XYZ file of C-alpha atoms in Angstrom:
302
model
C -21.241 13.577 5.437
C -21.407 9.795 5.652
C -20.149 7.051 3.371
C -22.604 5.716 0.818
C -23.541 2.467 -0.824
C -26.662 1.407 -2.737
C -29.876 0.470 -0.943
C -30.522 -2.768 -2.850
C -29.009 -5.083 -5.440
C -29.727 -4.251 -9.102
C -28.648 -5.717 -12.423
C -28.710 -5.220 -16.166
C -27.589 -7.045 -19.303
C -25.965 -5.386 -22.288
C -23.318 -5.672 -24.997
C -19.665 -4.767 -24.567
C -18.516 -1.980 -26.905
C -15.121 -3.416 -27.808
C -15.606 -7.195 -27.518
C -19.236 -7.223 -28.676
C -20.324 -9.986 -26.282
C -23.344 -10.037 -23.917
C -22.506 -9.135 -20.313
C -24.592 -9.418 -17.160
C -23.715 -6.772 -14.567
C -24.888 -6.910 -10.946
C -24.369 -4.074 -8.436
C -24.368 -5.107 -4.771
C -24.320 -3.003 -1.569
C -21.144 -3.158 0.517
C -20.389 -2.083 4.114
C -18.437 1.043 5.074
C -14.717 0.865 4.355
C -15.073 -1.745 1.596
C -14.426 0.609 -1.297
C -15.467 -0.184 -4.872
C -14.647 -3.739 -5.931
C -15.044 -5.248 -9.399
C -15.640 -8.984 -9.620
C -15.377 -11.371 -12.561
C -18.196 -13.657 -11.461
C -17.322 -16.206 -14.164
C -13.773 -16.491 -12.805
C -14.372 -15.797 -9.117
C -11.778 -12.992 -9.056
C -12.023 -9.615 -7.285
C -10.302 -6.530 -8.718
C -10.284 -3.524 -6.352
C -10.697 -0.006 -7.736
C -7.016 0.929 -7.451
C -4.662 2.605 -9.918
C -2.248 -0.345 -9.773
C -4.933 -2.475 -11.434
C -5.159 -0.234 -14.538
C -3.438 -2.337 -17.201
C -4.509 -0.633 -20.450
C -5.805 2.787 -21.515
C -6.145 2.170 -25.270
C -9.573 3.526 -26.265
C -10.925 2.662 -22.792
C -9.783 2.099 -19.213
C -9.124 -1.585 -18.528
C -8.522 -3.264 -15.166
C -6.663 -6.478 -14.545
C -6.007 -8.851 -11.674
C -2.478 -9.185 -10.318
C -3.019 -12.891 -9.678
C -4.976 -13.991 -12.759
C -4.064 -12.499 -16.192
C -7.382 -13.743 -17.626
C -9.343 -11.558 -15.222
C -9.730 -8.281 -17.104
C -12.586 -5.794 -17.133
C -12.660 -3.137 -19.830
C -14.569 0.098 -20.451
C -15.118 0.815 -16.760
C -15.033 4.608 -17.094
C -18.719 5.313 -17.880
C -19.982 3.292 -14.925
C -17.331 4.800 -12.630
C -18.331 8.259 -13.802
C -21.925 7.663 -12.637
C -20.787 6.016 -9.383
C -18.552 9.012 -8.700
C -21.366 11.452 -9.466
C -23.627 9.680 -6.975
C -20.944 9.822 -4.296
C -20.944 6.056 -3.777
C -17.974 4.887 -1.719
C -18.699 1.176 -1.268
C -19.978 -1.142 -3.991
C -19.386 -4.555 -5.570
C -19.695 -4.703 -9.361
C -20.072 -8.260 -10.685
C -19.708 -8.971 -14.411
C -19.655 -12.368 -16.144
C -17.418 -11.257 -19.012
C -14.536 -8.875 -19.630
C -16.356 -5.603 -20.287
C -18.896 -3.297 -18.682
C -22.058 -3.095 -20.865
C -21.867 -0.031 -23.124
C -25.652 0.584 -23.130
C -26.248 3.746 -25.263
C -22.626 4.920 -25.088
C -23.232 7.413 -22.279
C -23.639 7.103 -18.505
C -27.364 7.785 -18.288
C -28.340 4.068 -18.142
C -25.977 3.635 -15.203
C -27.572 6.669 -13.527
C -30.995 5.092 -14.010
C -29.726 1.830 -12.519
C -28.379 3.694 -9.476
C -31.693 5.557 -9.159
C -33.453 2.182 -9.136
C -31.062 0.886 -6.467
C -31.327 3.979 -4.274
C -28.614 5.416 -2.045
C -27.996 4.176 1.503
C -25.950 6.170 4.012
C -23.645 4.190 6.267
C -22.544 4.894 9.835
C -19.040 6.036 8.928
C -17.644 9.458 7.950
C -16.999 10.080 4.263
C -13.457 11.157 3.327
C -12.775 13.639 0.530
C -9.485 14.233 -1.262
C -8.853 17.965 -1.316
C -6.154 18.925 -3.826
C -3.511 21.121 -2.166
C -1.149 21.901 -5.066
C -1.378 21.879 -8.845
C -0.347 18.639 -10.540
C -0.293 18.043 -14.282
C 1.003 15.814 -17.059
C 1.682 16.682 -20.693
C 2.094 14.909 -24.011
C 3.105 17.460 -26.642
C 0.290 20.044 -26.770
C -2.054 17.728 -24.839
C -2.323 18.086 -21.082
C -4.422 17.290 -18.030
C -4.008 18.917 -14.629
C -5.797 19.374 -11.341
C -5.512 22.379 -9.015
C -6.731 23.412 -5.567
C -10.298 24.753 -5.469
C -13.250 24.919 -3.075
C -15.445 22.678 -5.262
C -15.147 20.074 -8.027
C -15.058 21.464 -11.557
C -13.999 20.363 -15.036
C -12.690 22.610 -17.829
C -12.047 20.693 -21.046
C -11.008 21.693 -24.559
C -10.717 19.546 -27.698
C -9.659 20.210 -31.275
C -10.377 17.650 -34.006
C -9.852 18.307 -37.708
C -13.402 17.250 -38.500
C -16.249 19.595 -39.544
C -18.690 18.168 -36.980
C -16.303 18.678 -34.055
C -13.566 21.247 -34.745
C -12.786 23.172 -31.539
C -15.056 22.623 -28.523
C -14.794 23.802 -24.935
C -16.973 23.112 -21.913
C -16.744 24.061 -18.256
C -18.742 22.108 -15.699
C -19.093 22.731 -11.964
C -20.167 19.510 -10.328
C -23.457 18.667 -8.681
C -25.304 15.397 -9.171
C -28.295 17.185 -10.713
C -26.054 19.136 -13.121
C -24.164 15.948 -14.012
C -27.354 14.150 -15.020
C -28.547 17.129 -17.074
C -25.285 18.298 -18.663
C -22.867 15.360 -18.806
C -24.412 11.904 -18.266
C -26.251 11.755 -21.611
C -23.168 12.563 -23.728
C -22.233 9.545 -25.861
C -18.866 8.172 -26.890
C -17.860 8.827 -30.483
C -15.758 7.269 -33.216
C -14.680 7.783 -36.805
C -15.941 5.455 -39.529
C -12.537 5.235 -41.223
C -11.022 3.902 -37.987
C -13.551 1.120 -37.463
C -11.790 -1.492 -39.619
C -8.491 -0.842 -37.864
C -10.049 -1.008 -34.400
C -11.769 -4.266 -35.215
C -8.514 -5.689 -36.561
C -6.952 -5.190 -33.115
C -9.964 -6.635 -31.331
C -11.791 -3.400 -30.474
C -15.139 -1.786 -31.378
C -16.741 -5.145 -32.226
C -19.930 -4.135 -30.413
C -20.020 -0.562 -31.707
C -23.127 0.583 -33.566
C -25.259 3.661 -34.152
C -27.190 2.640 -31.027
C -24.234 3.116 -28.689
C -21.861 5.549 -30.392
C -21.814 8.798 -32.350
C -20.326 7.729 -35.679
C -18.632 10.263 -37.944
C -17.784 9.837 -41.607
C -15.625 12.308 -43.567
C -18.401 14.870 -43.810
C -20.503 14.732 -40.661
C -22.518 12.675 -38.216
C -23.951 9.396 -39.495
C -26.558 9.027 -36.697
C -29.918 10.197 -38.051
C -31.061 11.592 -34.696
C -28.078 13.955 -34.516
C -26.537 15.178 -31.274
C -28.006 15.383 -27.778
C -25.957 18.486 -26.912
C -24.254 21.062 -29.100
C -20.945 20.189 -27.386
C -21.655 16.470 -26.925
C -18.127 15.436 -27.903
C -16.303 17.478 -25.272
C -18.979 16.762 -22.655
C -18.304 13.054 -23.126
C -14.622 13.731 -22.492
C -15.619 15.215 -19.115
C -17.765 12.127 -18.447
C -14.708 9.948 -19.116
C -12.450 12.119 -16.947
C -14.812 11.803 -13.994
C -14.673 8.017 -14.321
C -10.878 7.967 -14.598
C -10.464 10.205 -11.531
C -12.366 7.600 -9.489
C -9.018 5.804 -9.230
C -7.938 8.473 -6.746
C -9.959 6.363 -4.314
C -12.386 8.924 -2.915
C -14.484 11.942 -3.880
C -12.310 14.873 -4.960
C -12.363 18.603 -4.274
C -10.351 20.425 -6.939
C -10.361 21.975 -10.417
C -9.565 19.611 -13.313
C -8.473 21.135 -16.616
C -7.574 19.408 -19.872
C -6.785 19.985 -23.516
C -7.184 16.872 -25.674
C -7.010 14.733 -22.537
C -7.188 10.939 -22.702
C -7.532 7.859 -20.524
C -3.752 7.510 -20.673
C -3.098 11.045 -19.424
C -5.803 10.731 -16.771
C -4.173 7.547 -15.449
C -0.817 9.322 -15.317
C -2.402 12.262 -13.494
C -3.933 9.976 -10.875
C -0.566 8.315 -10.312
C 1.230 11.672 -10.004
C -1.323 13.088 -7.527
C -0.988 10.020 -5.309
C 2.813 9.822 -5.541
C 3.357 13.539 -4.896
C 0.859 13.609 -2.016
C -0.692 16.717 -3.570
C -3.757 16.431 -1.367
C -5.139 16.224 2.132
C -7.987 14.061 3.371
C -10.881 16.121 4.687
C -14.277 15.396 6.202
C -17.049 17.676 5.043
C -20.600 18.499 6.034
C -23.270 20.044 3.770
C -23.782 23.743 4.493
C -27.314 23.353 3.094
C -29.544 20.335 2.586
C -30.285 21.075 -1.090
C -28.660 18.407 -3.285
C -28.303 20.927 -6.101
C -26.461 23.402 -3.921
C -23.622 21.003 -3.088
C -22.132 23.680 -0.820
C -19.679 22.135 1.623
C -18.083 23.136 4.895
C -14.821 21.571 6.097
C -14.926 19.828 9.466
C -11.302 18.718 9.807
C -8.407 17.619 7.687
C -5.168 15.693 7.885
C -2.313 14.940 5.486
């Protein structure tokens, strides 16, 4: 398999979920070996997609520049989830403010933008990170972990003391087609009683029924209801896929979580990289079908 970028430049404009300000986002193709690079176009600062640039995981994953403390970009996880699902290795993401547009609170708008851009294969082999030993992090009863497997899968459980959520569990074996059908449309969610607090600390200023599932004490406030029966836990998988993008390449392994969070995901990424619990492999499709996603190892090195 070869490295990927997008075939043409595309852009959109939307509101940031937490800051509530308009943001213009432009996606640009990049050559092989460039990686994914965020850019604050209003400040002229690049922020590479690297775990050392994760500066906050409160309610969202936020990146920051080492050289310019003003250069922050928040709520990157939904876009990164879609980029990861499309197997894009090289991309520049320009934004003129400090947050990725929230759109409808899911990743489907980002998928549509990538569909509009198209995928371009580059003349360089595509590396995969194959997990070689189980790594996990815990916080009380909460945990996230990743284990060796022959494919990429997500097994997530949540338990909220709310009648509309309660206990939910979802297992997802990755393919791009399955991602778009089962995961990408799942929206972020929040509790009405927390809104005033979040806004007091500068968050959720752009949140509305158009970009978030809102829950009061009794149920779901959104008149249209849910898109999936397990939309809450499916969105947690969407987030996890975006957070795992900080591993730096497409992953082959089994992710499992109970009440996982951006914070725990960031810790997991750091632990995988520090413990060298992986090998880099180059894979080739066993079949051409995109839905099949069956892979055959060519060679590997630690």
